Amino acid sequence: AEEKIIYIPQSPFIFKASLIDNLCMTNKYLNSEEVLSCVQNLIEMGLSKKRIEQLIKNDDISDIISGGEGQRIALARLVYSKNYSNSSLILLDEPTSSLDNNSSNLTAKWITKLKGTKVIVTHDSNLFKNYKNIKYLHISVK
């Protein structure tokens, strides 16, 4: 059913809101443990603790983040989606296109741990080659 589909575009939408609100999509007060849980996904994808500390101080991060930071924030946000579950279909369009090699590898590793079935559109065929249960569909456009 459509409610089980989660789509993360190549250029994801970042809300005019704080980092935590962008990640956790909540308007309730979060304690420090809950905040750490929200940002832990970004740390796993290679965003530095120093950069996270800088972003956390802002009420609106939409104009101060890079494309790669936005991609990782949108990816981390999906785990707080009400549609996220073992039966989710997650469609990812070039999820690492704005990232350096190290961040791409960390993000790919993080993506493979997600629940549900993932369909990933990427030009980097080597990115997921070392993970089990990956099926490749090569499409060439003439």
Coordinates of N, CA and C in Angstrom, one line a residue:
A1 N 0.8 -1.2 0.0 CA 0.0 0.0 0.0 C 0.9 1.2 0.0
E2 N 0.4 2.3 -0.5 CA 1.1 3.6 -0.7 C 1.7 4.1 0.6
E3 N 1.0 3.9 1.7 CA 1.5 4.4 3.0 C 2.7 3.7 3.5
K4 N 3.1 2.6 2.9 CA 4.4 1.9 3.3 C 5.5 2.3 2.4
I5 N 5.3 3.3 1.5 CA 6.4 3.7 0.6 C 7.0 5.0 1.1
I6 N 8.3 5.0 1.2 CA 9.1 6.2 1.7 C 10.0 6.6 0.5
Y7 N 10.0 7.8 0.1 CA 10.8 8.3 -1.0 C 11.8 9.4 -0.5
I8 N 13.0 9.2 -0.7 CA 14.0 10.2 -0.4 C 14.6 10.7 -1.8
P9 N 14.3 11.9 -2.2 CA 14.9 12.4 -3.5 C 16.3 12.8 -3.4
Q10 N 17.0 13.0 -4.5 CA 18.4 13.3 -4.6 C 18.6 14.7 -3.9
S11 N 17.7 15.6 -4.1 CA 17.8 16.9 -3.4 C 16.6 17.0 -2.4
P12 N 16.7 16.4 -1.2 CA 15.6 16.4 -0.3 C 15.2 17.7 0.3
F13 N 14.0 17.8 0.7 CA 13.5 19.0 1.4 C 13.9 19.1 2.8
I14 N 14.4 20.2 3.1 CA 14.8 20.5 4.5 C 13.9 21.6 5.0
F15 N 13.2 21.4 6.1 CA 12.3 22.3 6.7 C 13.0 23.5 7.3
K16 N 12.3 24.7 7.3 CA 12.8 25.9 7.9 C 12.6 25.7 9.4
A17 N 13.5 24.9 10.0 CA 13.4 24.5 11.4 C 14.7 24.1 11.9
S18 N 14.8 23.7 13.2 CA 16.0 23.3 13.8 C 16.4 21.9 13.3
L19 N 17.7 21.6 13.6 CA 18.2 20.2 13.2 C 17.3 19.1 13.8
I20 N 17.0 19.2 15.1 CA 16.2 18.2 15.8 C 14.8 18.1 15.2
D21 N 14.2 19.3 15.0 CA 12.9 19.2 14.4 C 12.9 18.6 13.0
N22 N 14.0 18.9 12.2 CA 14.1 18.3 10.9 C 14.3 16.8 11.0
L23 N 15.1 16.3 12.0 CA 15.3 14.9 12.1 C 14.1 14.1 12.7
C24 N 13.7 14.6 13.8 CA 12.7 13.9 14.6 C 11.2 14.2 14.3
M25 N 11.0 15.3 13.6 CA 9.7 15.8 13.2 C 8.8 15.8 14.4
T26 N 9.2 16.5 15.4 CA 8.4 16.6 16.6 C 8.4 18.0 17.1
N27 N 7.3 18.4 17.8 CA 7.3 19.7 18.4 C 7.3 19.6 20.0
K28 N 7.6 18.4 20.4 CA 7.6 18.3 21.9 C 9.1 18.4 22.3
Y29 N 9.3 18.8 23.6 CA 10.6 18.9 24.1 C 11.3 17.6 24.2
L30 N 12.5 17.5 23.8 CA 13.3 16.2 23.9 C 14.3 16.4 24.9
N31 N 14.5 15.4 25.7 CA 15.6 15.4 26.7 C 16.9 15.1 26.0
S32 N 18.0 15.2 26.7 CA 19.4 15.1 26.0 C 19.6 13.7 25.5
E33 N 19.0 12.6 26.1 CA 19.1 11.3 25.6 C 18.4 11.1 24.3
E34 N 17.2 11.7 24.2 CA 16.4 11.7 22.9 C 17.1 12.4 21.8
V35 N 17.7 13.6 22.2 CA 18.4 14.4 21.2 C 19.6 13.6 20.6
L36 N 20.3 12.9 21.5 CA 21.5 12.1 21.1 C 21.0 11.0 20.2
S37 N 19.9 10.4 20.5 CA 19.4 9.3 19.7 C 19.1 9.9 18.3
C38 N 18.5 11.1 18.2 CA 18.2 11.7 16.9 C 19.5 11.9 16.1
V39 N 20.5 12.4 16.7 CA 21.7 12.8 16.0 C 22.7 11.6 15.7
Q40 N 22.5 10.5 16.5 CA 23.4 9.3 16.3 C 23.5 8.8 14.9
N41 N 22.3 8.9 14.2 CA 22.3 8.5 12.8 C 23.2 9.3 11.9
L42 N 23.2 10.6 12.2 CA 24.1 11.5 11.4 C 25.6 11.2 11.7
I43 N 25.9 10.9 13.0 CA 27.3 10.6 13.3 C 27.7 9.3 12.6
E44 N 26.8 8.3 12.5 CA 27.1 7.1 11.8 C 27.3 7.3 10.4
M45 N 26.7 8.3 9.8 CA 26.9 8.7 8.4 C 28.0 9.6 8.1
G46 N 28.8 9.9 9.2 CA 30.0 10.7 9.0 C 30.0 12.2 9.2
L47 N 28.8 12.7 9.7 CA 28.7 14.1 10.1 C 29.5 14.3 11.4
S48 N 30.4 15.2 11.5 CA 31.2 15.4 12.7 C 30.4 15.9 13.8
K49 N 30.8 15.5 15.0 CA 30.1 16.0 16.2 C 30.2 17.5 16.3
K50 N 31.3 18.1 15.9 CA 31.5 19.5 15.9 C 30.5 20.2 15.0
R51 N 30.3 19.7 13.8 CA 29.3 20.3 12.9 C 27.9 20.1 13.5
I52 N 27.6 19.0 14.1 CA 26.3 18.8 14.7 C 26.1 19.8 15.8
E53 N 27.1 20.0 16.6 CA 27.0 21.0 17.7 C 26.7 22.4 17.1
Q54 N 27.3 22.7 16.0 CA 27.1 24.0 15.3 C 25.6 24.1 14.8
L55 N 25.2 23.1 14.2 CA 23.8 23.1 13.6 C 22.7 23.1 14.7
I56 N 23.0 22.4 15.8 CA 22.0 22.3 16.9 C 21.7 23.6 17.5
K57 N 22.6 24.6 17.4 CA 22.4 25.9 18.0 C 21.5 26.8 17.2
N58 N 21.1 26.4 16.0 CA 20.3 27.2 15.1 C 18.8 26.8 15.1
D59 N 17.9 27.8 15.1 CA 16.5 27.6 15.0 C 16.1 27.2 13.6
D60 N 16.9 27.6 12.6 CA 16.6 27.3 11.2 C 17.9 26.9 10.5
I61 N 18.0 25.6 10.1 CA 19.2 25.1 9.4 C 19.1 25.1 7.9
S62 N 17.9 25.5 7.4 CA 17.6 25.3 6.0 C 18.6 26.1 5.1
D63 N 19.1 27.2 5.5 CA 20.0 28.0 4.7 C 21.5 27.8 5.0
I64 N 21.8 27.0 6.0 CA 23.2 26.9 6.4 C 23.9 25.5 6.2
I65 N 23.1 24.6 5.6 CA 23.7 23.2 5.4 C 24.0 23.0 4.0
S66 N 25.0 22.1 3.8 CA 25.4 21.7 2.4 C 24.4 20.7 1.9
G67 N 24.6 20.4 0.6 CA 23.8 19.4 -0.1 C 23.9 18.0 0.6
G68 N 25.2 17.7 0.9 CA 25.5 16.4 1.5 C 24.9 16.3 2.9
E69 N 24.9 17.4 3.7 CA 24.3 17.4 5.0 C 22.8 17.2 4.9
G70 N 22.2 17.9 3.9 CA 20.8 17.8 3.7 C 20.4 16.4 3.3
Q71 N 21.2 15.7 2.5 CA 20.9 14.3 2.2 C 20.9 13.4 3.4
R72 N 21.9 13.6 4.3 CA 22.0 12.8 5.5 C 20.9 13.1 6.5
I73 N 20.5 14.3 6.6 CA 19.4 14.7 7.5 C 18.2 14.1 7.0
A74 N 17.9 14.1 5.7 CA 16.7 13.5 5.1 C 16.7 12.0 5.3
L75 N 17.8 11.4 5.1 CA 17.9 9.9 5.4 C 17.7 9.6 6.8
A76 N 18.3 10.3 7.7 CA 18.1 10.1 9.2 C 16.7 10.3 9.6
R77 N 16.0 11.3 8.9 CA 14.6 11.6 9.3 C 13.7 10.4 9.0
L78 N 14.0 9.6 8.0 CA 13.1 8.6 7.6 C 12.9 7.5 8.7
V79 N 13.8 7.3 9.6 CA 13.6 6.4 10.7 C 12.6 6.8 11.7
Y80 N 12.2 8.1 11.7 CA 11.2 8.7 12.6 C 9.9 8.8 11.9
S81 N 9.8 8.4 10.6 CA 8.6 8.4 9.8 C 7.6 7.4 10.4
K82 N 6.3 7.8 10.4 CA 5.3 6.9 10.9 C 5.1 5.7 10.0
N83 N 5.6 5.8 8.7 CA 5.5 4.8 7.7 C 6.7 3.8 7.7
Y84 N 7.7 4.1 8.6 CA 8.9 3.3 8.6 C 8.7 2.0 9.4
S85 N 8.9 0.9 8.8 CA 8.7 -0.4 9.4 C 9.4 -1.5 8.6
N86 N 9.4 -2.7 9.1 CA 9.9 -3.8 8.4 C 9.3 -4.0 7.0
S87 N 8.1 -3.6 6.8 CA 7.4 -3.7 5.6 C 7.5 -2.5 4.7
S88 N 8.3 -1.5 5.0 CA 8.5 -0.3 4.2 C 9.2 -0.6 2.9
L89 N 8.8 0.1 1.9 CA 9.6 0.2 0.6 C 10.2 1.5 0.6
I90 N 11.5 1.6 0.6 CA 12.3 2.8 0.7 C 12.9 3.1 -0.7
L91 N 12.5 4.1 -1.3 CA 13.1 4.5 -2.6 C 14.1 5.6 -2.4
L92 N 15.3 5.4 -2.8 CA 16.4 6.3 -2.6 C 17.0 6.7 -3.9
D93 N 16.9 8.0 -4.2 CA 17.5 8.5 -5.5 C 18.8 9.2 -5.2
E94 N 19.9 8.5 -5.7 CA 21.3 9.0 -5.5 C 21.5 9.5 -4.1
P95 N 21.4 8.6 -3.1 CA 21.5 9.0 -1.7 C 22.9 9.5 -1.2
T96 N 23.9 9.3 -2.1 CA 25.2 9.8 -1.7 C 25.9 10.7 -2.7
S97 N 25.1 11.3 -3.6 CA 25.6 12.0 -4.7 C 26.4 13.3 -4.3
S98 N 26.1 13.9 -3.1 CA 26.8 15.1 -2.7 C 27.8 14.8 -1.6
L99 N 28.2 13.5 -1.5 CA 29.1 13.2 -0.4 C 30.5 12.8 -0.9
D100 N 31.5 13.0 0.0 CA 32.9 12.5 -0.3 C 32.9 11.0 -0.2
N101 N 34.0 10.4 -0.6 CA 34.1 8.9 -0.5 C 33.9 8.3 0.9
N102 N 34.5 8.9 1.9 CA 34.3 8.4 3.2 C 32.9 8.5 3.7
S103 N 32.3 9.6 3.5 CA 30.9 9.8 3.9 C 30.0 8.9 3.1
S104 N 30.3 8.8 1.8 CA 29.4 7.9 1.0 C 29.5 6.4 1.5
N105 N 30.7 6.0 1.9 CA 30.8 4.6 2.4 C 30.1 4.4 3.7
L106 N 30.2 5.4 4.6 CA 29.5 5.4 5.9 C 28.0 5.4 5.7
T107 N 27.6 6.2 4.8 CA 26.1 6.4 4.5 C 25.6 5.1 3.9
A108 N 26.3 4.5 3.0 CA 25.9 3.2 2.4 C 25.8 2.2 3.4
K109 N 26.7 2.1 4.3 CA 26.7 1.1 5.4 C 25.4 1.4 6.3
W110 N 25.1 2.6 6.6 CA 24.0 3.0 7.4 C 22.7 2.6 6.7
I111 N 22.6 2.8 5.3 CA 21.4 2.5 4.6 C 21.2 1.0 4.6
T112 N 22.2 0.2 4.5 CA 22.0 -1.3 4.5 C 21.4 -1.8 5.8
K113 N 21.5 -1.0 6.8 CA 21.0 -1.5 8.1 C 19.5 -1.1 8.3
L114 N 19.0 -0.3 7.4 CA 17.6 0.1 7.5 C 16.6 -1.1 7.4
K115 N 15.5 -1.0 8.1 CA 14.4 -1.9 7.9 C 13.8 -1.8 6.5
G116 N 13.1 -2.8 6.1 CA 12.3 -2.7 4.9 C 13.2 -3.1 3.7
T117 N 12.6 -2.9 2.5 CA 13.2 -3.2 1.2 C 13.6 -1.8 0.6
K118 N 14.9 -1.8 0.2 CA 15.4 -0.5 -0.3 C 15.6 -0.7 -1.8
V119 N 15.2 0.3 -2.6 CA 15.5 0.5 -4.0 C 16.3 1.7 -4.1
I120 N 17.5 1.5 -4.6 CA 18.5 2.6 -4.6 C 18.9 2.9 -6.1
V121 N 18.7 4.1 -6.5 CA 19.1 4.5 -7.8 C 20.5 5.2 -7.6
T122 N 21.5 4.7 -8.3 CA 22.8 5.3 -8.1 C 23.7 5.0 -9.3
H123 N 24.6 6.0 -9.6 CA 25.6 5.8 -10.7 C 26.9 5.1 -10.1
D124 N 27.0 5.0 -8.8 CA 28.1 4.4 -8.2 C 27.9 2.9 -7.9
S125 N 28.1 2.1 -8.9 CA 27.8 0.6 -8.7 C 28.7 0.0 -7.7
N126 N 29.9 0.5 -7.3 CA 30.7 -0.1 -6.4 C 30.3 0.2 -4.9
L127 N 29.5 1.2 -4.7 CA 29.1 1.6 -3.4 C 28.5 0.5 -2.5
F128 N 27.7 -0.3 -3.1 CA 27.0 -1.3 -2.3 C 27.5 -2.7 -2.6
K129 N 28.6 -2.9 -3.3 CA 29.0 -4.2 -3.8 C 29.5 -5.1 -2.7
N130 N 29.9 -4.6 -1.5 CA 30.4 -5.5 -0.5 C 29.3 -5.9 0.5
Y131 N 28.0 -5.6 0.2 CA 26.9 -6.0 1.2 C 26.1 -7.1 0.6
K132 N 25.7 -8.0 1.5 CA 24.8 -9.1 1.1 C 23.4 -8.7 0.7
N133 N 22.7 -9.5 0.1 CA 21.3 -9.3 -0.3 C 21.1 -8.1 -1.2
I134 N 22.1 -7.7 -2.0 CA 22.0 -6.6 -2.9 C 21.8 -7.2 -4.3
K135 N 20.8 -6.7 -5.0 CA 20.6 -7.2 -6.4 C 20.8 -5.9 -7.3
Y136 N 21.5 -6.1 -8.4 CA 21.7 -4.9 -9.3 C 20.9 -5.1 -10.5
L137 N 20.4 -4.0 -10.9 CA 19.6 -3.9 -12.2 C 20.4 -2.8 -13.0
H138 N 21.1 -3.2 -14.0 CA 21.8 -2.3 -14.9 C 20.9 -1.9 -16.0
I139 N 20.7 -0.6 -16.1 CA 19.9 0.0 -17.2 C 20.7 0.9 -18.0
S140 N 20.8 0.7 -19.3 CA 21.6 1.6 -20.1 C 20.6 2.3 -21.0
V141 N 20.8 3.6 -21.1 CA 20.0 4.4 -22.0 C 20.8 4.8 -23.2
K142 N 20.2 4.5 -24.3 CA 20.9 4.7 -25.6 C 20.4 6.0 -26.2

